[in-house]
Structures are given as C-alpha cells and as structure tokens.
Coordinates of C-alpha atoms and ligand atoms in Angstrom, one line a residue:
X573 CA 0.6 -9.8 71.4
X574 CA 1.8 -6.8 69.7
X575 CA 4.5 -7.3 67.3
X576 CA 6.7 -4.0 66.7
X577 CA 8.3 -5.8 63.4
X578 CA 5.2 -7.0 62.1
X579 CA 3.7 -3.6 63.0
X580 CA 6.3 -1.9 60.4
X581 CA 5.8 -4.9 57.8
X582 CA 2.3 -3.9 57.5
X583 CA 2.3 -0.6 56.9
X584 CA 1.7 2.5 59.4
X585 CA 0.4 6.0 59.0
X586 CA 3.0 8.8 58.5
X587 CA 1.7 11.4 60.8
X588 CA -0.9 12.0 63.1
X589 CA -2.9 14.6 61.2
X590 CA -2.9 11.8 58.2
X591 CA -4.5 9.3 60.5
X592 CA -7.1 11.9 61.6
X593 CA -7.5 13.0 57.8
X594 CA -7.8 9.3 57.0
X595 CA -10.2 7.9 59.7
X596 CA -12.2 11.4 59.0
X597 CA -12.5 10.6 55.6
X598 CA -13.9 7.1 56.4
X599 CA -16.5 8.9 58.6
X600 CA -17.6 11.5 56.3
X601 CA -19.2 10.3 53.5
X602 CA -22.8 9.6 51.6
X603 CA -23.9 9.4 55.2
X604 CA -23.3 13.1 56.1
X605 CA -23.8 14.8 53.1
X606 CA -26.9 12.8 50.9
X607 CA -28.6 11.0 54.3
X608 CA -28.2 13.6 56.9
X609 CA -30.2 16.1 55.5
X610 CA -32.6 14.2 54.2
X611 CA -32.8 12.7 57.6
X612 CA -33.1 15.8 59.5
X613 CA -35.8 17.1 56.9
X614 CA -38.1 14.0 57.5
X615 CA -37.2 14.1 61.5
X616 CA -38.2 18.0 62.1
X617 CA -35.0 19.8 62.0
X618 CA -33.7 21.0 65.0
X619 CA -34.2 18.7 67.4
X620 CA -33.5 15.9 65.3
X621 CA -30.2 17.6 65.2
X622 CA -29.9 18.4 69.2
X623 CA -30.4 14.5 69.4
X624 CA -28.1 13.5 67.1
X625 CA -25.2 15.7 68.5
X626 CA -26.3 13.9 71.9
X627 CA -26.1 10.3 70.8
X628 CA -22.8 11.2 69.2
X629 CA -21.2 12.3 72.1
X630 CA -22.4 9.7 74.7
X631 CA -22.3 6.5 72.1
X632 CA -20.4 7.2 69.0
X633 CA -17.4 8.7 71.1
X634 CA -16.4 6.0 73.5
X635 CA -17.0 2.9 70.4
X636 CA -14.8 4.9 68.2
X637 CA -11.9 5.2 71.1
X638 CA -12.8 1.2 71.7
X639 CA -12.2 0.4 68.5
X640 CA -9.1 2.5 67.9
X641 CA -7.8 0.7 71.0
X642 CA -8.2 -3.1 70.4
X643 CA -6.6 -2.1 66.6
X644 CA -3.8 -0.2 67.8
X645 CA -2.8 -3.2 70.7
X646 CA -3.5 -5.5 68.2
X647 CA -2.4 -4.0 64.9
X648 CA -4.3 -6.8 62.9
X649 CA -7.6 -6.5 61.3
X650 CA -11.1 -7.0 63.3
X651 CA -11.1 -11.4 63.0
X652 CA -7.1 -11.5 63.9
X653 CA -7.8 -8.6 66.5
X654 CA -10.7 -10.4 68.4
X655 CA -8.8 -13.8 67.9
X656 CA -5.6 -12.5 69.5
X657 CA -7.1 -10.8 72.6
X658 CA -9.3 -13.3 73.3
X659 CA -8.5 -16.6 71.1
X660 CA -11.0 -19.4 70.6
X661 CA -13.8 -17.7 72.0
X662 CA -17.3 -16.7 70.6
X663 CA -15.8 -12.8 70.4
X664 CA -14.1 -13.1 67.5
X665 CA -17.3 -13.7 65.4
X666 CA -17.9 -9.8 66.1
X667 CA -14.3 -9.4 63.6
X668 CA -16.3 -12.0 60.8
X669 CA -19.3 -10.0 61.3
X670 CA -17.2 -6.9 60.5
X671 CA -15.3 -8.1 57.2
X672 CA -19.1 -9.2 55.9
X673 CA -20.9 -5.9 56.6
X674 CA -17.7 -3.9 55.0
X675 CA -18.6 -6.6 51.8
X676 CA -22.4 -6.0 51.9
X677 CA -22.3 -2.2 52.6
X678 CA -19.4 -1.6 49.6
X679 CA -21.5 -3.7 47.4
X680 CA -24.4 -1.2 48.3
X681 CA -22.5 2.1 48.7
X682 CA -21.2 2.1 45.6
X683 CA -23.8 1.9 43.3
X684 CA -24.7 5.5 45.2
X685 CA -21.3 6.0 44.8
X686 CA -21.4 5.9 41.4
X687 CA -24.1 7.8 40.7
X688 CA -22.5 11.0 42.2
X689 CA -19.2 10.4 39.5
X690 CA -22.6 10.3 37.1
X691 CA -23.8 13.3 38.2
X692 CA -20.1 14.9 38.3
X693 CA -20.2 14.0 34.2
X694 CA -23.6 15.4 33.9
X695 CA -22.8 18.5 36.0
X696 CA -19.8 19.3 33.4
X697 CA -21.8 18.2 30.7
X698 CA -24.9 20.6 31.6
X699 CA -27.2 17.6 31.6
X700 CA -28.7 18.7 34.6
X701 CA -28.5 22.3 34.5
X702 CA -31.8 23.5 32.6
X703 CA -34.7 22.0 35.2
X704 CA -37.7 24.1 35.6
X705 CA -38.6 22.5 38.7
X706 CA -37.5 19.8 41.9
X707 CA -40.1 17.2 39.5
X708 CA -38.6 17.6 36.5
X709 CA -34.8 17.2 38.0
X710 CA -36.9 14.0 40.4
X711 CA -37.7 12.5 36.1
X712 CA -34.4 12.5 35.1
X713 CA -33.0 11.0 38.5
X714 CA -35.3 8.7 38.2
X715 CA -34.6 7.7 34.6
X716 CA -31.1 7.8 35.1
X717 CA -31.2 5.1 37.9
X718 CA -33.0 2.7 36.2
X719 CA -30.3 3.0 33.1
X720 CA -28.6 -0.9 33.6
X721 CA -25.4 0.1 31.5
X722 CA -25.4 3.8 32.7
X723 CA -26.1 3.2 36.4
X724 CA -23.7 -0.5 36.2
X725 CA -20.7 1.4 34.6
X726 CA -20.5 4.2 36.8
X727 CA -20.2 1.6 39.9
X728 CA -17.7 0.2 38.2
X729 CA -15.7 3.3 37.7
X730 CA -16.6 3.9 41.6
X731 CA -15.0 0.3 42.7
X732 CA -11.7 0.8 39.9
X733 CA -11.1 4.5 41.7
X734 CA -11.6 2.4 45.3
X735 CA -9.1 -0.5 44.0
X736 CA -6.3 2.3 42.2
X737 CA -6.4 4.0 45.8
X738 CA -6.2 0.9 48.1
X739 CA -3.8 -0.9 46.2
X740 CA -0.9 1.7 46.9
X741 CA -1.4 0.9 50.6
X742 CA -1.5 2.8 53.8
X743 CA 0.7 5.8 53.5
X744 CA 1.2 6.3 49.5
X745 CA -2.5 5.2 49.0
X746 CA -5.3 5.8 51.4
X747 CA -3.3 8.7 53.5
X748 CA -2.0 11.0 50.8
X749 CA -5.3 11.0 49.0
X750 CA -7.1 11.9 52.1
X751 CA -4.7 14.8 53.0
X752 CA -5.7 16.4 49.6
X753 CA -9.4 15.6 49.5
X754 CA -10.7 15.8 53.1
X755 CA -9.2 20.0 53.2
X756 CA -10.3 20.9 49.9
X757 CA -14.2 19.3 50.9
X758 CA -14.0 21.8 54.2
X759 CA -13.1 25.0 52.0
X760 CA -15.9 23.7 49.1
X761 CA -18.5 23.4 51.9
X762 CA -17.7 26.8 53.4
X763 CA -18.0 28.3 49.6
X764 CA -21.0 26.4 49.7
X765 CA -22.5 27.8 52.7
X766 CA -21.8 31.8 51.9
X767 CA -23.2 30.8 48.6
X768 CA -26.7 29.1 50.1
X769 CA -27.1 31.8 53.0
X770 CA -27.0 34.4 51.2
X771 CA -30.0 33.7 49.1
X772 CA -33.4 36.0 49.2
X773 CA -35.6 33.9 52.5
X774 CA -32.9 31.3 53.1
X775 CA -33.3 32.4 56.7
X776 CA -36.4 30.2 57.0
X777 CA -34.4 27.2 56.1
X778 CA -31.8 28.4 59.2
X779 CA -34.6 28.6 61.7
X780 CA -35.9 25.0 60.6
X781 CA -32.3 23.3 61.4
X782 CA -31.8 25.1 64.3
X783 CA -34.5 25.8 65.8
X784 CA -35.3 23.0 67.6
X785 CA -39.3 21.9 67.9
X786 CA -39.9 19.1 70.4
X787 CA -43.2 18.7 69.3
X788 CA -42.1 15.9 66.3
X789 CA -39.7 13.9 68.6
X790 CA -40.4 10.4 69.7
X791 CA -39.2 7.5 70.7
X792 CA -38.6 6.8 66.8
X793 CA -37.1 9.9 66.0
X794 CA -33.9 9.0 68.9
X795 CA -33.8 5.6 67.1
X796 CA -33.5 7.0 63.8
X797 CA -30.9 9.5 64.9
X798 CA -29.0 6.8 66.6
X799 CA -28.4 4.8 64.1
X800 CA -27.5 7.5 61.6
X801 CA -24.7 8.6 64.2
X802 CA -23.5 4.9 64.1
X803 CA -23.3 4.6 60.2
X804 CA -21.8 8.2 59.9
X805 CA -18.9 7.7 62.2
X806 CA -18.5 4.1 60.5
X807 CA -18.5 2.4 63.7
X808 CA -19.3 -1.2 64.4
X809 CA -18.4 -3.0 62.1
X810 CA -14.6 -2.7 62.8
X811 CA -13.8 -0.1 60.4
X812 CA -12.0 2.2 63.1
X813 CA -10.5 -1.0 64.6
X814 CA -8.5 -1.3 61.0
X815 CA -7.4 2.1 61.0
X816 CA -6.0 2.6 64.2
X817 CA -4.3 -0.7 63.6
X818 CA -1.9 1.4 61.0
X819 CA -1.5 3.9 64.3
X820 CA 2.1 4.2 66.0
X821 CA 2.7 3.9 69.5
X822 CA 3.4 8.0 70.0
X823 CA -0.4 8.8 69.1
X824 CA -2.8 9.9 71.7
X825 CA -5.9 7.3 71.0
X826 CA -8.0 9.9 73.1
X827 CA -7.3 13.0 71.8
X828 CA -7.7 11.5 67.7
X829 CA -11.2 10.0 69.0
X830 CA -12.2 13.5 69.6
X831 CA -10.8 15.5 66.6
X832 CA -12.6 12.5 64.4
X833 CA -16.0 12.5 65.9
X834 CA -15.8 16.7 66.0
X835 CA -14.6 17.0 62.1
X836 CA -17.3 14.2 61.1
X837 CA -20.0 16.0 62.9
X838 CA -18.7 19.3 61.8
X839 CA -19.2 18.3 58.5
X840 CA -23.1 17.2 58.4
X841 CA -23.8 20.1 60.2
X842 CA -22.4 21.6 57.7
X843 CA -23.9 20.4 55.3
X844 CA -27.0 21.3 56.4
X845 CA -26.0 24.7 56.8
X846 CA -25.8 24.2 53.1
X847 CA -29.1 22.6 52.4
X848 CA -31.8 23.5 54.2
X849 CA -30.9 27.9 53.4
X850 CA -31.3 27.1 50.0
X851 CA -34.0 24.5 50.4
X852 CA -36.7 27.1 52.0
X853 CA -34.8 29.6 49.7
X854 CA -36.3 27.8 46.9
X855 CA -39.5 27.5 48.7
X856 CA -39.2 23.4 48.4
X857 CA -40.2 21.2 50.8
X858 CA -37.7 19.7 53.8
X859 CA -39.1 16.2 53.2
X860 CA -38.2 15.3 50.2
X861 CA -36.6 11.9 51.0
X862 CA -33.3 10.0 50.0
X863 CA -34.1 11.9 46.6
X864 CA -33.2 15.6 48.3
X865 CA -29.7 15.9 46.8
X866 CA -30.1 14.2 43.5
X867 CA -33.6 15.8 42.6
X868 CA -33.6 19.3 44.6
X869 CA -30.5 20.6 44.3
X870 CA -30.1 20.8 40.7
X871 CA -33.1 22.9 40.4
X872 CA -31.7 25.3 43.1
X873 CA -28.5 25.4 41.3
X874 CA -30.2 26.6 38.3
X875 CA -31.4 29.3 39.9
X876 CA -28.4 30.8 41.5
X877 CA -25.6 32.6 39.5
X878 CA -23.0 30.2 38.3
X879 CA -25.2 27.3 39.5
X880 CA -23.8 25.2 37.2
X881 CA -20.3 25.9 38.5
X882 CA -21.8 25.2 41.9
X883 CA -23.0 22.2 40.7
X884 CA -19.8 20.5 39.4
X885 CA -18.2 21.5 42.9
X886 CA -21.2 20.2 45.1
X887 CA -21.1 16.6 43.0
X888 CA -17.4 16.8 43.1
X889 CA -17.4 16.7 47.0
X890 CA -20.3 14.1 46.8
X891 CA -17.9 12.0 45.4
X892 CA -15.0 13.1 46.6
X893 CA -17.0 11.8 50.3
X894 CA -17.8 9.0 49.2
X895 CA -14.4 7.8 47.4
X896 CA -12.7 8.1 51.1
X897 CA -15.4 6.2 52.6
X898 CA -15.6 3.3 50.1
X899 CA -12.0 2.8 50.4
X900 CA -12.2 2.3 54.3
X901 CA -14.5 -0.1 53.9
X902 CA -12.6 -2.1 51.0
X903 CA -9.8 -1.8 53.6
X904 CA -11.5 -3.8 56.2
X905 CA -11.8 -6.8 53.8
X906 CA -8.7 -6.6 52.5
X907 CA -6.6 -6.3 55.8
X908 CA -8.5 -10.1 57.0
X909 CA -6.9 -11.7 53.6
X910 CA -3.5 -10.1 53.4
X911 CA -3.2 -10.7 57.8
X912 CA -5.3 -13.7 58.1
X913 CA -4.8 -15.5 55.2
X914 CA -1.5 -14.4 54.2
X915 CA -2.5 -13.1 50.6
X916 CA -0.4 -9.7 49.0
X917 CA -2.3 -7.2 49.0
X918 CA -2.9 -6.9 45.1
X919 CA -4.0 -10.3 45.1
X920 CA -6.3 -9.6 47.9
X921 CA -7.9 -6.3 46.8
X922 CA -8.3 -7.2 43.0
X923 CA -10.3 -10.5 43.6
X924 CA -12.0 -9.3 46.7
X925 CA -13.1 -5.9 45.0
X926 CA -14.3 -8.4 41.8
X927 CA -16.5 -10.4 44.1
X928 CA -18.1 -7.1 45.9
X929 CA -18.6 -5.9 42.7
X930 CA -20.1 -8.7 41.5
X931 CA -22.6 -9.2 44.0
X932 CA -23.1 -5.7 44.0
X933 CA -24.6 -5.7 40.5
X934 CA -27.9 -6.9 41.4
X935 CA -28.4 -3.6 44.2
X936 CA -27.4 -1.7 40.8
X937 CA -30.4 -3.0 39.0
X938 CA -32.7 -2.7 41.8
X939 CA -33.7 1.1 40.1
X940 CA -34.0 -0.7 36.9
X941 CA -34.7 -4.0 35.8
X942 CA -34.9 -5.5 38.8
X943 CA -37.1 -2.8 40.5
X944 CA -40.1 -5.1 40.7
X945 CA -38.0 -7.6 41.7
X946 CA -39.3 -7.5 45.9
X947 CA -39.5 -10.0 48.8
X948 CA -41.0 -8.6 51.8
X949 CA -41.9 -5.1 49.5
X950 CA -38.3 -4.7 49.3
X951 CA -35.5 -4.3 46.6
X952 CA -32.3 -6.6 46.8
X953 CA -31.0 -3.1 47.2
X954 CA -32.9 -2.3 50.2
X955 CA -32.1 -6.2 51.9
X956 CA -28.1 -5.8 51.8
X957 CA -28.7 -2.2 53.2
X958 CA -31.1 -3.3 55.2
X959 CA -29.3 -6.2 56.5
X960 CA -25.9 -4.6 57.0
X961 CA -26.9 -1.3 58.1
X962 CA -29.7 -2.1 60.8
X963 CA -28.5 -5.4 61.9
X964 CA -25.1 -6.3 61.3
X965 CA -23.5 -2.3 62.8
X966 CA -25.9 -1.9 65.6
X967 CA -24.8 -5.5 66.5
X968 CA -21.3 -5.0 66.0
X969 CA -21.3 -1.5 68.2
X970 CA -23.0 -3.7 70.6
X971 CA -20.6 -6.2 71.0
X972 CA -17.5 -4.7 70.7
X973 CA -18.8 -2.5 73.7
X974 CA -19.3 -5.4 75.9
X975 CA -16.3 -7.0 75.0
X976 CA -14.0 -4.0 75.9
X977 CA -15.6 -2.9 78.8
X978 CA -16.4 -6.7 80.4
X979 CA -14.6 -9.1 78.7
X980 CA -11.3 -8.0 78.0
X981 CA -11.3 -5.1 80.6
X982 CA -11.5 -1.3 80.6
X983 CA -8.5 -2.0 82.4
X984 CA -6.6 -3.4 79.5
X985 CA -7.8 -0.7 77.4
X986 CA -7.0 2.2 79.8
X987 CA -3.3 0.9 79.3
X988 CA -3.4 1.0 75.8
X989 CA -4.9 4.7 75.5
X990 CA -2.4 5.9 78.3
X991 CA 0.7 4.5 76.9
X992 CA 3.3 6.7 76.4
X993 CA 2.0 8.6 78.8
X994 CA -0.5 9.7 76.4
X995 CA -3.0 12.3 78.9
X996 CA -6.6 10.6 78.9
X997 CA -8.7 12.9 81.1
X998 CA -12.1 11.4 80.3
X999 CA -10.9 7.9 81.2
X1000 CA -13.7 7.8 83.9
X1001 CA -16.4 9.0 81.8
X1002 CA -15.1 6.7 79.0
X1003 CA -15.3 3.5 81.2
X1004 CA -18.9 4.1 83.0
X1005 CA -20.1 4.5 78.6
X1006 CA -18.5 2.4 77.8
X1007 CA -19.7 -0.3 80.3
X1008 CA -22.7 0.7 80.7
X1009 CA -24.7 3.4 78.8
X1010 CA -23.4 2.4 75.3
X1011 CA -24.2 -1.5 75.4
X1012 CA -28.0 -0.5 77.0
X1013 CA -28.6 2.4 73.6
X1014 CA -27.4 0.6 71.3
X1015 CA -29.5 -2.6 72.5
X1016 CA -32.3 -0.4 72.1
X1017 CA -31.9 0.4 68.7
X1018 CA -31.8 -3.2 67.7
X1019 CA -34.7 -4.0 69.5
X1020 CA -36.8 -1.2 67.5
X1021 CA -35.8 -2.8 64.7
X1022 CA -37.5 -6.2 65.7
X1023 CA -39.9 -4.9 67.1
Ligands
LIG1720 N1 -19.4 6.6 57.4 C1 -19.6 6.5 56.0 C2 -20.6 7.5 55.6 O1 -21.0 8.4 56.3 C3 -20.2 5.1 55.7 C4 -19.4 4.0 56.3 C5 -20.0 3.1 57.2 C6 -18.0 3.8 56.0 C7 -19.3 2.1 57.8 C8 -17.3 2.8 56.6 C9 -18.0 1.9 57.5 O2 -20.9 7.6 54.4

C-alpha cells in the first residue's frame, strides 16, 4: 500500500545526493573510525581488511538494497513496513526487533558518543596535549571514564545535540546537517592522512594494513569481520529501511546502495590509512584494543607539529561521526511512534530520547561506579552492546533476507528497484544473495556466537 499523500505528509528527502549524504552518515560512524582500526589491529591487518571488503560486497550490499526497498514501497518505519507487506504474520516482529536494538544501541552509543564531545573540550582545552607516552594518555582515559558527572553530562550533551537535529525533521534536520558534516569529515580525513604518512617510518604501519598475511586468519577472524561490516553499514535492524522510506519515487534504489556501501567503506579504509602510518610511526603497538583512539592517539599528536590542532580536528570528526549516526538510530524509534502510534514528532522524540537516556545511564556508569557491577564477567555496558550488537543485528539481517527474497518475493522487490525504469544491472546477482548466500553467512555468524 503505498500512499503518495501520506508519502509527502511525512516528510521526504530533497535530493538524491542528501539521501546518500544522510544514509552515509548513518553508516559512518564510531564503527569506522574508533572500532575499525582497532579491529584490524587485533585481527592482523591486511587480510582482516581483504575480508572485510569481501563480506561487504557479497552481504552488506544486497541487505542494504533490501532494506532500502521494503522502506521505499512502504514508506513507513520497520513494524508498519513488515505489517503492511505482510500483515498479521510472525514477520513483522523483525520491525519490533528493529525499534528495540535502535533503543538499546543509542542508549550504548552515546555514552561513547559523549566521550569524543569530551575529548573535543579537552582537545581545545590542551588537557590532553602534554602525554609523555600511549600509558600515561591510557591513565587519564581511564580516569576520565570512570568520572559519573563528567562521563553522565557529556552523554547528555550527546542525546540533546541528537534531539535539536531530529526534531527539525527529515529535510531541515537530519539532511542539511549531513550535507555539511559528511564533506567536511572526507577533506579532514584526507588532511589527516598527508599529515600521518608523511611521518619518519610510517611506511611500516602501510605495509601492516595492506599487506595482507594469511597466516592470522581463521574461522573467527571472518566472523569478527562480518559482523563489524553489519554494524558499520547499520544494517539489520531496519535503520536503512527508515531512510529510504523518506526516498521519492525518481531515485535509483540500486545505484544509492552502491554509492553508500563505497563512501562507508571508503571511509574506514581511510581511516586506517590514518592510524596505523602513525601508529608504527610512533613505534606503538597495533593491538592496542577499543582504547587505540582515546589512549594512542593523543600521544602521537603530541609529537607531530600542531598536534594539538590535529587533535581538535581528529576529535571533531569523532564526533562529528558519531552525531550522524546517533541521529539515524533515534530516527528509527521515533518514525514507529509518530507512524504507528500517531504521536507528533516532538512529542515522540522528546520522551522517547528521555527514556533512552535514562536507561542509558547505567552503561554510563559501567567505567565508574558501577564497573564491578558484572553478571556473567560483564558490565551492563557490555550486555546492551552485547545483546543488541551480536544478537538482535545479525538476527535482524537474517530475517529481513529471508523475508525479501522468500516470503514477499525478489519478484516484488525487483519491481520496486526498477520502477521508473530505474537501470538495475546486478538484479541477478542481487536475487541469488539475496536468497541464498546472505541468509546462510549471516546464520553463521549467529551460530559462532552460541556456540
Ligand atoms: N553504523 C554506525 C557506526 O558505524 C552504527 C549504527 C549501527 C548506526 C546501527 C545505526 C544503526 O558507528
């Protein structure tokens, strides 16, 4: 049922590159820039990389066009979406799913959010730029998370800038914002990368990320690497759905698929290209952990000329990343209560942003006061993170696979992509994923993690 009226009532992205710049700036986020490298530093560079680029291609691709399909037929978010294709049925639990891991993962996201606006303050305030060494700069990180007022207002500040940007709606809001921030992040990551490759032995750190080295890959390693390409495109949990339900009928579905998943990937490789030069530069190790940004990179801005100028811009983008990304996610909440249950949306984003907050507050504290606070060895942090990142995505992806391609019909789908006579040259390729290959990987994944 696609209502053109309703489509207009709701809200719809101006232009085409604003929809790309938007749904990019969903994608790219604290998954690209802090977990990706880190990721790749633990997993053995290179190949970890070849593997990633792989699973992208042959999984992330064809979700990301499935979901921008059933939202763009649709135009409702992921419960009303399921519930009008296929009504009454089991299916439309995959749009509930959805709206709860967008609540969970917010709630998570930005307390990591918030410290990079922390660590944009401390930048300008040259708090962190007089670190001797990656130890001393891992101290103050450390103290710094376990701050309760420190850490809990600066995810508070995260959530407000999510809530001023949301609450303007689809094109004054979300779009405009990304067509400023999502350039100016490319042309700061460039800087970035002249800056980081031209340092004394930062070729070391090029031959580590591209290099690839089989020797370090196993089964694991394709798991881990799969799972990062699902959270970094910000697929399954009907994220993409949303967005391309703001899409007009003129777009190609096919052709925005691709720019997405190429600017998204662009940009962790990217990234890297930033890292790891002035990682080995600094003769630091790889491995580091989730700490690599926060703790490492200080200490290598110190030692380069203007680092603390570099600094304030590398934070800046940090955040910058992670503002567009926390916004997609509030979205997906907030489109179920202004569609579904017929709330406006400042109603819906202030007391839907107020609960997510609240709840997040305990995953703020789980640096702190609540760090010894573990069941199962693991933080209320690490459970929501744990819960929505392993389990509720990879079972989302799943899902929504099977559903398009055997339950409401690559058929179906294949006339939503090629309307308008919109040019779909893949459409083969996309159906035999789709059906087949996608559902299988992903299935995989979830098993390693019961298993
Ligand atoms: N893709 C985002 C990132 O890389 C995270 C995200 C996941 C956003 C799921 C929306 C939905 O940080």
């Amino acid at each position: 049922m696609v209502r053109s009226n309703h489509k207009n009532s709701r809200g719809l992205w101006n232009t085409r590159l604003g929809f790309i710049l938007a749904a990019s700036g969903s994608a790219v986020g604290l998954g690209n820039i802090w977990k990706f490298p880190y990721i790749v530093g633990q997993n053995g560079g290179g190949a970890f990389v070849l593997i990633y680029i792989l699973c992208t291609i042959a999984i992330g691709l064809p979700i990301m066009l499935a979901e921008f399909t059933i939202g763009r037929k649709t135009s409702l978010n992921p419960v009303g979406a399921f519930q009008s294709l296929k009504s009454g049925t089991h299916w439309v639990k995959i749009g509930y799913m959805g709206v709860l891991a967008g609540f969970f993962i917010l709630s998570f996201y930005a307390v990591v959010g918030g410290w990079t606006l922390a660590y944009v303050v401390k930048a300008f305030t040259h708090t962190i730029s007089n670190f001797s060494s990656p130890k001393e700069a891992g101290q103050f990180f450390g103290s710094f998370i376990s701050n309760t007022w420190e850490v809990l207002v600066y995810q508070a500040l995260f959530m407000g800038i999510c809530v001023g940007i949301v609450l303007r709606g689809i094109q004054g809001g979300i779009e405009r914002a990304c067509k400023i921030l999502m350039p100016t992040l490319v042309i700061i990551l460039i800087l970035l990368m002249f800056r980081a490759l031209t340092l004394p032995g930062a070729m070391a750190g090029v031959e580590f990320y591209l290099k690839p080295d089989f020797s370090k890959v196993g089964p694991q390693t394709i798991l881990i690497a799969l799972g990062q390409a699902f959270f970094s495109l910000s697929l399954g949990m009907g994220c993409m759905l949303t967005y391309g339900s703001y899409l007009p009928e003129r777009e190609n579905l096919a052709s925005a698929t691709v720019y997405v998943v190429i600017f998204d990937t662009m940009i962790a490789l990217l990234v890297g290209m930033v890292i790891f030069p002035a990682v080995f530069a600094m003769g630091l190790q790889p491995t580091e952990g989730p700490s690599l940004v926060f703790s490492v990179l200080p200490t290598v801005f110190v030692s380069i000329p203007f680092g603390n100028l570099v600094s304030i811009i590398f934070f800046a983008l940090l955040a910058i990343a992670a503002i567009t990304s926390g916004i997609s996610l509030l979205e997906v909440v907030v489109a179920y209560f202004i569609d579904q249950r017929k709330w406006s949306r400042k109603k819906a984003v202030l007391i839907t942003s107020t609960i997510i907050f609240s709840f997040g507050v305990p995953s703020g504290l789980s640096f702190g006061v609540l760090s010894d606070v573990k069941v199962f060895d693991m933080t209320f942090f690490d459970h929501v993170d744990n819960f929505a990142s392993n389990y509720l995505l990879p079972l989302g992806g799943m899902l929504t696979a099977i559903f398009v391609g055997w339950i409401w019909g690559t058929k179906s789908a294949e006339e939503e992509i090629e309307k308008n006579e919109a040019k779909f040259r893949w459409r083969n390729t996309w159906g035999f994923l789709i059906r087949y290959i996608t559902p299988i990987a992903v299935f995989l994944v979830f098993c390693a993690k019961f298993f």
